[in-house]
Coordinates of C-alpha atoms and ligand atoms in Angstrom, one line a residue:
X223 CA -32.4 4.6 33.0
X224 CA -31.0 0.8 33.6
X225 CA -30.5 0.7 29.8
X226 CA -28.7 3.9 29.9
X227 CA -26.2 2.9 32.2
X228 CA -26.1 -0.6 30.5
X229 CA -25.4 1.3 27.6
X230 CA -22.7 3.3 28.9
X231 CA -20.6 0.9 31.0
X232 CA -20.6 -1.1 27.4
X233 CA -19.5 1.9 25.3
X234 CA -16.6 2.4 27.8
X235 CA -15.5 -1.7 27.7
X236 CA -15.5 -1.0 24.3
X237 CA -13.6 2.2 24.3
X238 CA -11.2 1.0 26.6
X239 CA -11.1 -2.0 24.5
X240 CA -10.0 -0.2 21.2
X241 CA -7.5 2.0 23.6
X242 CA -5.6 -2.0 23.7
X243 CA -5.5 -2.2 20.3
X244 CA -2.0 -0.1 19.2
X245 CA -0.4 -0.3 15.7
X246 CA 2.5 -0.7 17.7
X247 CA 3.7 -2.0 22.0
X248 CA 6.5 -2.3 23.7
X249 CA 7.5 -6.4 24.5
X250 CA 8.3 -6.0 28.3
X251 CA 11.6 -7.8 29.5
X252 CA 11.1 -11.8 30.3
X253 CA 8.0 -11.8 28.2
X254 CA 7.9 -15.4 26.9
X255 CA 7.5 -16.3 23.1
X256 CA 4.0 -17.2 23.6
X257 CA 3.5 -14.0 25.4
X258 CA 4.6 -12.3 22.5
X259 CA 2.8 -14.4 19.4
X260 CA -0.3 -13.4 21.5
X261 CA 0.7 -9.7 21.4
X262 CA 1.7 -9.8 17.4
X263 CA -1.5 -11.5 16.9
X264 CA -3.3 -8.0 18.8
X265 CA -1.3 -5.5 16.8
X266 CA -3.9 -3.8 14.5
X267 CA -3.6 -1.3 11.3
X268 CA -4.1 2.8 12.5
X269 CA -7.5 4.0 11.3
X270 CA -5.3 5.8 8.2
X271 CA -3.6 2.4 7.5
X272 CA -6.5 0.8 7.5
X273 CA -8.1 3.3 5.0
X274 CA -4.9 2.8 2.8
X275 CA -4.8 -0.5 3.1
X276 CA -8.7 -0.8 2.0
X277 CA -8.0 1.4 -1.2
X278 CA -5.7 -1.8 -2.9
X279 CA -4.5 0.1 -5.3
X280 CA -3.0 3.4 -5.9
X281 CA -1.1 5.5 -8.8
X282 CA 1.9 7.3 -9.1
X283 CA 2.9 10.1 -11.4
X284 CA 6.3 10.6 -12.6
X285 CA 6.2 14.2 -14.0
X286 CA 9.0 16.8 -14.0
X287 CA 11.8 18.2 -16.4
X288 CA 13.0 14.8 -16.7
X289 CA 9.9 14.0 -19.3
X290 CA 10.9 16.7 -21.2
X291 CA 14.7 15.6 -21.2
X292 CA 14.4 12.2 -21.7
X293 CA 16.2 11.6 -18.2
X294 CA 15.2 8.7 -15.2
X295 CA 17.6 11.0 -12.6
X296 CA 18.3 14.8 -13.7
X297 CA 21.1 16.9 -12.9
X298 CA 19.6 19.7 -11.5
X299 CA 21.3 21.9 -13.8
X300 CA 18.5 22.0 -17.1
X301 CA 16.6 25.2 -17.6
X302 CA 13.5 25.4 -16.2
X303 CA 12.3 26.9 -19.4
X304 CA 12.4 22.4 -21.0
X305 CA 9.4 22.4 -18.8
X306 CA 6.9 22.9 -21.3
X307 CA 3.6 20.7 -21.7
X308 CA 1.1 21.5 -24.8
X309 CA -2.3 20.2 -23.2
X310 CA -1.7 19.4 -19.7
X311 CA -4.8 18.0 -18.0
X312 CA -4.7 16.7 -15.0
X313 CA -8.3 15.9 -14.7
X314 CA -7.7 13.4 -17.6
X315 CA -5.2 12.0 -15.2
X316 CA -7.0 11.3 -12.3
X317 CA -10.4 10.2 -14.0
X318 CA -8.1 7.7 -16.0
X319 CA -6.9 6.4 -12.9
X320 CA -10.5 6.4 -10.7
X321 CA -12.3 4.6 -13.5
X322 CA -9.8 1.7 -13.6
X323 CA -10.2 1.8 -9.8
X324 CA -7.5 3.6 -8.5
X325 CA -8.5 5.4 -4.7
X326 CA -5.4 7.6 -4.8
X327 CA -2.6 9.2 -6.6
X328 CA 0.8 10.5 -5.7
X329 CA 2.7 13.3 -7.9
X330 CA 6.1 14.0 -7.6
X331 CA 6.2 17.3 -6.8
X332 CA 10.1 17.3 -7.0
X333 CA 11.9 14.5 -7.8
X334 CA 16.2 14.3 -7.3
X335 CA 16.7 17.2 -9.9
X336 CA 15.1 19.7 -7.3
X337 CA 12.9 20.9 -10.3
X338 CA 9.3 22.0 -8.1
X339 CA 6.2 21.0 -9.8
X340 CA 4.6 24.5 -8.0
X341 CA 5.6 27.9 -7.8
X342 CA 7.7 27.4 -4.6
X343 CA 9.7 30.7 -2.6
X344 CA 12.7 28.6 -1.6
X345 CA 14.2 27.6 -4.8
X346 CA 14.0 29.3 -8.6
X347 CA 14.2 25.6 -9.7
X348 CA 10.4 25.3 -10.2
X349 CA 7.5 25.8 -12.5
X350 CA 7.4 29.9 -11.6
X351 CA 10.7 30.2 -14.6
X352 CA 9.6 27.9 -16.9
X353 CA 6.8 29.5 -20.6
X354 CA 4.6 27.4 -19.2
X355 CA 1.4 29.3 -18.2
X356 CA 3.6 32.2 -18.3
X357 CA 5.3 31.4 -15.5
X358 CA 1.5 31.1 -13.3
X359 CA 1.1 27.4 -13.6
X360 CA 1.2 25.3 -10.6
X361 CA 0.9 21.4 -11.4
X362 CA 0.2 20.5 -7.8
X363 CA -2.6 22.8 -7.7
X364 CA -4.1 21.2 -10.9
X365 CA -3.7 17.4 -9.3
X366 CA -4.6 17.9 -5.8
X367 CA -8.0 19.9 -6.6
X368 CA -8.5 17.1 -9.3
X369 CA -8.4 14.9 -6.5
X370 CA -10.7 16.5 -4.5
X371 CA -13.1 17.0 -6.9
X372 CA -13.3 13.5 -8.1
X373 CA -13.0 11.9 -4.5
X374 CA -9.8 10.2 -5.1
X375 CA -6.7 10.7 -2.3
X376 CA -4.4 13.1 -3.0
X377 CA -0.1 12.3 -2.2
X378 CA 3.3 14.0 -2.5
X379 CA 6.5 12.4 -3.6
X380 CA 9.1 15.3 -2.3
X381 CA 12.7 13.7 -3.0
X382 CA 14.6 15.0 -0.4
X383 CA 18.0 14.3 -2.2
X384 CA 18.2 17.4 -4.5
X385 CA 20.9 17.8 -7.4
X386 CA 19.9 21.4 -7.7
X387 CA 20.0 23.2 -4.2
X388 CA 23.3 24.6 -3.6
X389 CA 22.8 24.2 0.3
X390 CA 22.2 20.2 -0.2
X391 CA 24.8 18.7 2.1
X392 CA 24.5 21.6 4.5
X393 CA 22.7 19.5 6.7
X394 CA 20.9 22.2 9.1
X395 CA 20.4 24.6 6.3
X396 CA 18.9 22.4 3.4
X397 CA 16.6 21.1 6.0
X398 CA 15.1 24.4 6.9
X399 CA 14.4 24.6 3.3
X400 CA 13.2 21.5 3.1
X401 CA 10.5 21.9 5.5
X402 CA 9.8 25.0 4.0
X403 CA 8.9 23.5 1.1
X404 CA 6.8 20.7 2.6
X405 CA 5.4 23.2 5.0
X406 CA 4.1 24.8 1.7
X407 CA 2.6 21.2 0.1
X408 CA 0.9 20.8 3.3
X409 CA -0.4 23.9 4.0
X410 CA -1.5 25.6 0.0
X411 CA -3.3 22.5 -1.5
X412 CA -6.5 20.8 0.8
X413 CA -5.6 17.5 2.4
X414 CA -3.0 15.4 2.0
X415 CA -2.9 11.7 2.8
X416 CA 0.3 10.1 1.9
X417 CA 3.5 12.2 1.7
X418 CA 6.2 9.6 0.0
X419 CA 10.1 10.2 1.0
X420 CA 12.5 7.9 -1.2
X421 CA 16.0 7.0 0.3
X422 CA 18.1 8.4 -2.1
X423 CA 21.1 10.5 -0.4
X424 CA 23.9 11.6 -2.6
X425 CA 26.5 13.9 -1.9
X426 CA 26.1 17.6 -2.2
X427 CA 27.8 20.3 -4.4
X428 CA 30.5 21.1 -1.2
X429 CA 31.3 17.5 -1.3
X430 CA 29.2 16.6 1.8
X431 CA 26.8 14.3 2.7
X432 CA 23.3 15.2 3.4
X433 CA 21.5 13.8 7.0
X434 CA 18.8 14.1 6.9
X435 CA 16.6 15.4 9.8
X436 CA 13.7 12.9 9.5
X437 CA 12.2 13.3 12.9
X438 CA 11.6 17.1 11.9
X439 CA 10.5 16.2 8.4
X440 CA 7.3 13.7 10.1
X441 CA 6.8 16.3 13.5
X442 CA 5.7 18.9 10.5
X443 CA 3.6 16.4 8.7
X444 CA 2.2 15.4 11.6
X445 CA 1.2 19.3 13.0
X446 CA 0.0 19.9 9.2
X447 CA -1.3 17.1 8.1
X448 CA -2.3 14.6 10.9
X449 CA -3.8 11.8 8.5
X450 CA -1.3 11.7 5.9
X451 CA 0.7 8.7 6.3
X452 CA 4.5 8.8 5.4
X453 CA 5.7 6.2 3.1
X454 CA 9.2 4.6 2.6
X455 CA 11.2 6.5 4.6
X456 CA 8.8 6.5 7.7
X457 CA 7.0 5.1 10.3
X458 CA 3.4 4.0 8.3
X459 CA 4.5 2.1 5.0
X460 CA 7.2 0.0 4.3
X461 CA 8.8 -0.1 0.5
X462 CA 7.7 -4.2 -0.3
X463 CA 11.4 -4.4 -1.4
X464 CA 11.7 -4.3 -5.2
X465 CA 10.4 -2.1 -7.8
X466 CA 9.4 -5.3 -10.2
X467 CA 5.5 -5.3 -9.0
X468 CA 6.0 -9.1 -6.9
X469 CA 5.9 -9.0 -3.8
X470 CA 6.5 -11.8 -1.4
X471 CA 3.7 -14.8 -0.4
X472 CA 4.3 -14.9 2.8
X473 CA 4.3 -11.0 3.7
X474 CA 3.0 -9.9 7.5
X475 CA 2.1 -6.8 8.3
X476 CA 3.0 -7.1 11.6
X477 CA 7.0 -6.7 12.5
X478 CA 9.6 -6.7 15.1
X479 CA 11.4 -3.6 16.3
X480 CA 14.3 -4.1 17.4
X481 CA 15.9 -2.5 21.0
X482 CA 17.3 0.5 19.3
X483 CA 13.5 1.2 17.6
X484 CA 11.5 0.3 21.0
X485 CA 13.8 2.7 23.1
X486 CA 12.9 5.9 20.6
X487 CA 8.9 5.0 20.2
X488 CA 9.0 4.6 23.7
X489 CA 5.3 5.6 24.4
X490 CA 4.9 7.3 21.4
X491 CA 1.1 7.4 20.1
X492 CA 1.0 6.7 16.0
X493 CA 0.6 10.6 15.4
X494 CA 3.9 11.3 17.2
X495 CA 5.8 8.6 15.9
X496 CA 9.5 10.1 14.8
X497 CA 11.2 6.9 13.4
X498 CA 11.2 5.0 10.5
X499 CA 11.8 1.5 11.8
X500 CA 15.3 0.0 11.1
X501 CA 14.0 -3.0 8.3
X502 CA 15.8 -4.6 5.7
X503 CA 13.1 -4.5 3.0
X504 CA 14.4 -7.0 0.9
X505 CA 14.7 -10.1 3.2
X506 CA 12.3 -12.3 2.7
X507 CA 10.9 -13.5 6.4
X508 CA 10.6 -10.4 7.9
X509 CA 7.7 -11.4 10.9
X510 CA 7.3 -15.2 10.8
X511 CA 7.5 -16.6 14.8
X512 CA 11.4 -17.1 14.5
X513 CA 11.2 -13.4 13.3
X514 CA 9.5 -12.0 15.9
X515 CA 10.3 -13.9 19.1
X516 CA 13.6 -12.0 20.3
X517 CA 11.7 -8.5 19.0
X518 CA 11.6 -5.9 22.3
X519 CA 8.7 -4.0 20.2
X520 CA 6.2 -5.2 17.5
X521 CA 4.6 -2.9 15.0
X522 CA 1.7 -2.5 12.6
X523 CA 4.3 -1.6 9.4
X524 CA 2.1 -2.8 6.0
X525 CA 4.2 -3.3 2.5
X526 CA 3.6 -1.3 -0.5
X527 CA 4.3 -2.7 -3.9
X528 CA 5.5 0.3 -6.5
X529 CA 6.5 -0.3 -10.1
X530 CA 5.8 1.3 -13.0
X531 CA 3.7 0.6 -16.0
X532 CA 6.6 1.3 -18.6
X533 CA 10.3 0.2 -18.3
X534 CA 11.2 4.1 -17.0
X535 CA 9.9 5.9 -14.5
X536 CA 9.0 9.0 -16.4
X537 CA 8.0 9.0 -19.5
X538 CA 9.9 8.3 -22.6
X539 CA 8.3 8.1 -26.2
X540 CA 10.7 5.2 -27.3
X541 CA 8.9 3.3 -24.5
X542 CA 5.5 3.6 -26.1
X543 CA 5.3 -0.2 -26.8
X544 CA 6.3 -1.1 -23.6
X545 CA 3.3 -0.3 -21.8
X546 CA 2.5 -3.4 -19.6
X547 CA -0.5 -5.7 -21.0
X548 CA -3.7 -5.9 -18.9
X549 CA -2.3 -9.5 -18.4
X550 CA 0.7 -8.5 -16.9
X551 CA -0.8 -5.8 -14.6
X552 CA -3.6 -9.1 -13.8
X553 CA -0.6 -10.9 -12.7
X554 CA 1.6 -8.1 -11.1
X555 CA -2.2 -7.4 -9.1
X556 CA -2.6 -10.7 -7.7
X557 CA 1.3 -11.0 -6.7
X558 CA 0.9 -7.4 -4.9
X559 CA -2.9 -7.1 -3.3
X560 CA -3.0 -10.5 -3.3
X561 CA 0.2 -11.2 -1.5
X562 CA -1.6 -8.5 0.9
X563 CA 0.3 -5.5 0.0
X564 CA -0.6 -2.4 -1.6
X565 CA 0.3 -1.9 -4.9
X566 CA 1.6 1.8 -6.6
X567 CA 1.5 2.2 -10.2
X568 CA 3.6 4.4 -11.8
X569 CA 1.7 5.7 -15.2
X570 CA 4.0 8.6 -16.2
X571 CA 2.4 11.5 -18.4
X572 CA 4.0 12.7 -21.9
X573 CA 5.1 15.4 -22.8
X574 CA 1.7 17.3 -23.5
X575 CA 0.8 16.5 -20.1
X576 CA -1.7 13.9 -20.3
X577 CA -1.6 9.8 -20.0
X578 CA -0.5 8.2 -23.1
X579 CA -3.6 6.6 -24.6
X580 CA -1.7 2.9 -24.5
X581 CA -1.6 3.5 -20.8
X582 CA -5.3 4.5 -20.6
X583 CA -6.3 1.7 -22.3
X584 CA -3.9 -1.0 -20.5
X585 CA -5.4 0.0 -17.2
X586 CA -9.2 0.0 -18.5
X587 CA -8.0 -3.6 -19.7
X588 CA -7.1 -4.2 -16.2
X589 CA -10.2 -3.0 -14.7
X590 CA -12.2 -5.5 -17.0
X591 CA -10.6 -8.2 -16.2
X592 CA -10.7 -7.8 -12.4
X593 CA -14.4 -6.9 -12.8
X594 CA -14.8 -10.3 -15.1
X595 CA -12.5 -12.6 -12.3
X596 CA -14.8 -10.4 -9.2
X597 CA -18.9 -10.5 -10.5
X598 CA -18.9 -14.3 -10.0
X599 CA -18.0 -15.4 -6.6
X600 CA -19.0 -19.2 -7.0
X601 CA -18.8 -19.8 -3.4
X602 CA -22.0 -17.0 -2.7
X603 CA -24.7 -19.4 -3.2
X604 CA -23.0 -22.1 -1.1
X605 CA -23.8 -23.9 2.0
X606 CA -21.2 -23.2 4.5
X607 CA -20.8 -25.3 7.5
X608 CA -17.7 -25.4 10.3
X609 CA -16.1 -26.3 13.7
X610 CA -16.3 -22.4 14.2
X611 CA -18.5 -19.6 14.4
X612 CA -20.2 -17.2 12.9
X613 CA -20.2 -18.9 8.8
X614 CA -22.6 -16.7 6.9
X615 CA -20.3 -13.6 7.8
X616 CA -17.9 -14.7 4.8
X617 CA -19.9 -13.6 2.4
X618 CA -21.6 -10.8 3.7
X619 CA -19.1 -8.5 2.0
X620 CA -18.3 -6.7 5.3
X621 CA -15.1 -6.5 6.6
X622 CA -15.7 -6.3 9.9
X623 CA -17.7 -9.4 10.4
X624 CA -15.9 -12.8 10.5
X625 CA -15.6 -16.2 11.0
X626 CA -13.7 -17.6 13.9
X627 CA -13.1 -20.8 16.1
X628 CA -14.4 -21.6 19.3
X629 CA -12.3 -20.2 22.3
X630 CA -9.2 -19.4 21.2
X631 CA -8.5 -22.9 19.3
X632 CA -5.7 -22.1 16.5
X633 CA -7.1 -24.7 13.8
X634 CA -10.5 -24.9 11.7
X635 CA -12.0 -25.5 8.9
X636 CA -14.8 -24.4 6.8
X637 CA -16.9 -26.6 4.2
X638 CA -18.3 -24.7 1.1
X639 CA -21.2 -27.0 -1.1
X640 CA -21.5 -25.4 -4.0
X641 CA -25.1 -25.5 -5.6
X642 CA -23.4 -27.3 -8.2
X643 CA -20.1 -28.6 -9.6
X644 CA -17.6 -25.7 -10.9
X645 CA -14.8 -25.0 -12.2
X646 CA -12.5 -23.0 -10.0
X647 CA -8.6 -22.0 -10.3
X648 CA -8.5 -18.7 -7.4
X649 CA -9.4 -18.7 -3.9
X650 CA -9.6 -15.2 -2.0
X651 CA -8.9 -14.8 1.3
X652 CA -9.3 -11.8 3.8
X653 CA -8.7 -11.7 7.3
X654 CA -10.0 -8.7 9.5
X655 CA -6.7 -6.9 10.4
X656 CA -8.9 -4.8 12.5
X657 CA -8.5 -7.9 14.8
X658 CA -5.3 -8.4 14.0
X659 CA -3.2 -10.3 11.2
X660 CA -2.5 -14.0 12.7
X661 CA -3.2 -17.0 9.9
X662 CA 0.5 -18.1 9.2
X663 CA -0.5 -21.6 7.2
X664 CA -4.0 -22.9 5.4
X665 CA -4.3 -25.5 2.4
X666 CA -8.0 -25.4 0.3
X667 CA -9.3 -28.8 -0.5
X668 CA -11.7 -30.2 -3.1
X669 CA -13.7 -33.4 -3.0
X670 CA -13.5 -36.1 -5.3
X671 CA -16.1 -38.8 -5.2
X672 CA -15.5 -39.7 -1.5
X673 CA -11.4 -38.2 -1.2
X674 CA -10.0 -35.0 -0.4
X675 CA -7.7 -33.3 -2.4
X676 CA -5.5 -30.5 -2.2
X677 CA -6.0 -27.4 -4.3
X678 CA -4.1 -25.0 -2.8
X679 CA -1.5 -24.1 -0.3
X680 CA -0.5 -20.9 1.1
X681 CA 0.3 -19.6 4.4
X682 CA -0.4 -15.4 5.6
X683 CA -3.2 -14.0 4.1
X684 CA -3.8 -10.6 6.4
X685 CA -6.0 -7.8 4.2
X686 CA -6.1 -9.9 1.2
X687 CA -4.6 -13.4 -0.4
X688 CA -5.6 -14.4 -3.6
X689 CA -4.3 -18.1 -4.5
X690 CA -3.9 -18.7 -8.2
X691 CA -3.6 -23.0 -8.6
X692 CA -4.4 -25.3 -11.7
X693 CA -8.0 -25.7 -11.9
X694 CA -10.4 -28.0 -10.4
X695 CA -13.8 -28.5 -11.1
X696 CA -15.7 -29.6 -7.5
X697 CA -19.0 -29.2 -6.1
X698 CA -17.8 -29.3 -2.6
X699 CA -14.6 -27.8 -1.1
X700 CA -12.6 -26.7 2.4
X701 CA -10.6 -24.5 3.8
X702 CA -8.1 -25.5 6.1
X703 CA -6.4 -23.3 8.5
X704 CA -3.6 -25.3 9.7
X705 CA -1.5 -22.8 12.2
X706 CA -2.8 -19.3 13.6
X707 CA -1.2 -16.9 16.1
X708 CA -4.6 -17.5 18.3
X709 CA -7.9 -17.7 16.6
X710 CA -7.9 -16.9 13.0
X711 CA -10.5 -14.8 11.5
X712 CA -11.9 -14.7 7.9
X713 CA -13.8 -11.5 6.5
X714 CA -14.2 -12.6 3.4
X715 CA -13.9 -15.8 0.9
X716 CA -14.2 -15.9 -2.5
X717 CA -13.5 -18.4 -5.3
X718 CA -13.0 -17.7 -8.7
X719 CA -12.2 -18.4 -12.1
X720 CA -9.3 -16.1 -13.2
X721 CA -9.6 -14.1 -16.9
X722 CA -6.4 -15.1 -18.0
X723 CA -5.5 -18.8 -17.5
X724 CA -2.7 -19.7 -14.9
X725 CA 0.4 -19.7 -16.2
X726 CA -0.1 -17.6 -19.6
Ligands
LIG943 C1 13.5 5.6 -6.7 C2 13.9 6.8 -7.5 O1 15.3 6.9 -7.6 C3 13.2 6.6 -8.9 O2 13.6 7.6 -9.8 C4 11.7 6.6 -8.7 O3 11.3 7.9 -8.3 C5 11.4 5.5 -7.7 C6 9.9 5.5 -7.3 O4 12.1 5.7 -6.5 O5 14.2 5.6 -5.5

């Protein structure tokens, strides 16, 4: 009985304990900056962000009337009848993509042309008036239950800017049919977990401008699809800010909302959340302290890293050389999940609906590489000391066991002997954001007869940092972390030799 209750009163500290943790708070009026850094440093990841976050890396497909016109941005005006693919496979697709380690994929079921990738009722601009299947295909269909037959996450790109829809700049009336239509992807085709909106907003055919009604857009996703996470344009993912595959070194996932932002969430849980917040995705410091310490709200807002593995977006047979090496998708990786983002790779299929085999085979050449860099962590037979606690949980391969300092001291370090010397030229670092992101500056050091030297520098880590630096051969090495929003934690450590030498 005594154990019961013992048992109870500590499920409901730690209930009430996870009710603290929000992926997003209010700052109150006269908080102090220290105040605040204490309540960035609580901030934690939704359980969907966290699940996205864990996946690393994901895949987009650029497929529409454009691949069959040659076109980055239709009109709107082609027949539907150019939609026409020989052999389309969409299990080919997705299989491609899993066994090169994708965990999800997003299709664009309509991109700006209006074109509908499924046999939609609100617009004649779709698959239903195009040869192909007679008329009875529905490419949607074939993706999402190829998802869900091979366990990989299923996600919609629906552009809402649409050069086809005659009501487009009607602002009340094209949104009704816009929900419509996301009513039907969310309702016709199993679950959905990320639903992408880009920010493109041109002017419709009566010379207005489209606004968009974006709190109605996410209050349907939420009611339909409560885990899906909305990308770009909305509240759970940010766009990393360019469309070259780098993403920034010093990239926090937790950021400042500013008064205008604060005053609409109000006390609004994640699943009601109806604003995007107000960011300007390409500045570079967007949540160091000098960032954050005027903010009137902070928020759990993670960066996603999209570029494509061809020059286009869609697919183009004069691009057939282009196909980005599995060198250049090594580097793009480590400057997108390893500057703690998650990166979206466009692999566009032809024209007979499948993946071009030179994109196949650059992503299996990804996939051995990472496999190569990851089956030898030299640091998993070390002896691990520190000023901390808790050592042997960074390389336990669990998440959500760390290493911390005592109290709630900001610096540490962590010694790694090495059975023997090695030769060593990435370090890995992973924080658990389930704690919170809060490591803002850490150096590696290697030892040299009796001297310390300095490896590498970097300064957020959050999910995951790798560190590329010249290499160093060393038996015995440490990790310095220098400044922390309160105690830092560390998940996971790994160093490595990278596949393709730094700098090539
Ligand atoms: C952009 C679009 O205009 C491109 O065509 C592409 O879909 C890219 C992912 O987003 O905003």
């Amino acid at each position: 009985m005594r154990i019961l209750v013992f048992i109870s009163i500590l499920l409901c500290a730690i209930s009430s304990h996870a009710q603290d943790r929000r992926n997003h708070t209010p700052v109150k009026p006269g908080a102090t900056e220290a105040d605040i850094i204490r309540m960035a440093a609580n901030i934690t990841p939704s359980k969907e962000q966290l699940r996205w976050q864990e996946m690393e890396m994901t895949a987009f497909f650029h497929f529409g009337v454009n691949t069959f016109t040659d076109r980055e941005w239709g009109e709107g005006t082609e027949n539907p009848k150019v939609f026409s693919p020989s052999a389309l496979d969409t299990r080919q697709w997705v299989k491609a993509c899993k066994d090169a380690g994708f965990k999800q994929v997003i299709i664009t079921a309509k991109h700006h042309d209006g074109f509908c990738l499924w046999p939609t009722k609100y617009t004649d601009h779709s698959v239903k008036n195009s040869d192909w299947k007679g008329g009875k295909g529905d490419v949607v269909k074939e993706v999402s239950d190829a998802c869900h037959q091979l366990g990989v996450g299923f996600g919609v790109y629906l552009s809402p800017w649409d050069r086809n829809n005659p009501h487009y700049g009607d602002s009340p009336k094209y949104d009704v049919i816009f929900i419509n239509m996301l009513t039907e992807l969310l309702t016709n085709y199993g679950r959905v977990d990320e639903v992408w909106f880009d920010g493109a907003c041109g002017e419709g055919p009566n010379g207005k401008k489209q606004v968009y009604n974006w709190a109605e857009y996410y209050k349907c996703i939420h009611k339909l699809a409560p885990h899906a996470l909305i990308a770009i344009m909305g509240p759970d993912i940010r766009w990393v800010g360019t469309e070259s595959g780098y993403g920034r070194e010093s990239e926090w996932s937790v950021l400042p909302l500013g008064a205008a932002d604060q005053a609409k969430i109000a006390d609004a849980s994640q699943s009601d959340m109806n604003i995007a917040p107000s960011v300007d995705c390409q500045t570079q410091d967007l949540g160091s302290r000098s960032k954050i310490k005027d903010a009137k709200g902070l928020i759990w807002y993670p960066a996603e890293t999209d570029v494509s593995i061809r020059p286009g977006w869609f697919y183009h047979s004069t691009q057939d050389a282009e196909v980005k090496t599995p060198e250049k998708l090594l580097d793009i990786y480590f400057s997108s999940v390893g500057y703690n983002s998650v990166l979206l790779l466009n692999i566009p299929p032809d024209r007979r609906g499948l993946l071009n085999k030179n994109d196949v085979n650059a992503i299996k050449g990804l996939r051995t590489l990472l496999d190569k860099m990851y089956a030898l962590n030299f640091a998993s037979n070390a002896k691990i000391t520190s000023n901390g606690v808790n050592e042997k949980a960074i390389l336990d391969q669990q998440m959500t066991t760390f290493w911390t300092t005592k109290g709630e001291k900001e610096k540490g370090s962590i010694e790694i002997v090495l059975p023997k010397p090695q030769t060593i030229d990435v370090l890995c670092l992973q924080e658990n954001i389930t704690v919170g992101q809060r490591i803002e500056k850490f150096r590696l050091e290697y030892k040299v007869e009796d001297n310390w030297h300095v490896a590498a520098r970097g300064t957020t880590v959050g999910y995951k940092r790798l560190v590329r630096f010249p290499s160093v051969n060393a038996k015995e090495f440490r990790l310095v972390i220098e400044e922390s929003r309160l105690n830092p934690t560390i998940s996971e450590l790994g160093l490595y030799k990278s596949p393709v030498e730094i700098g090539k």
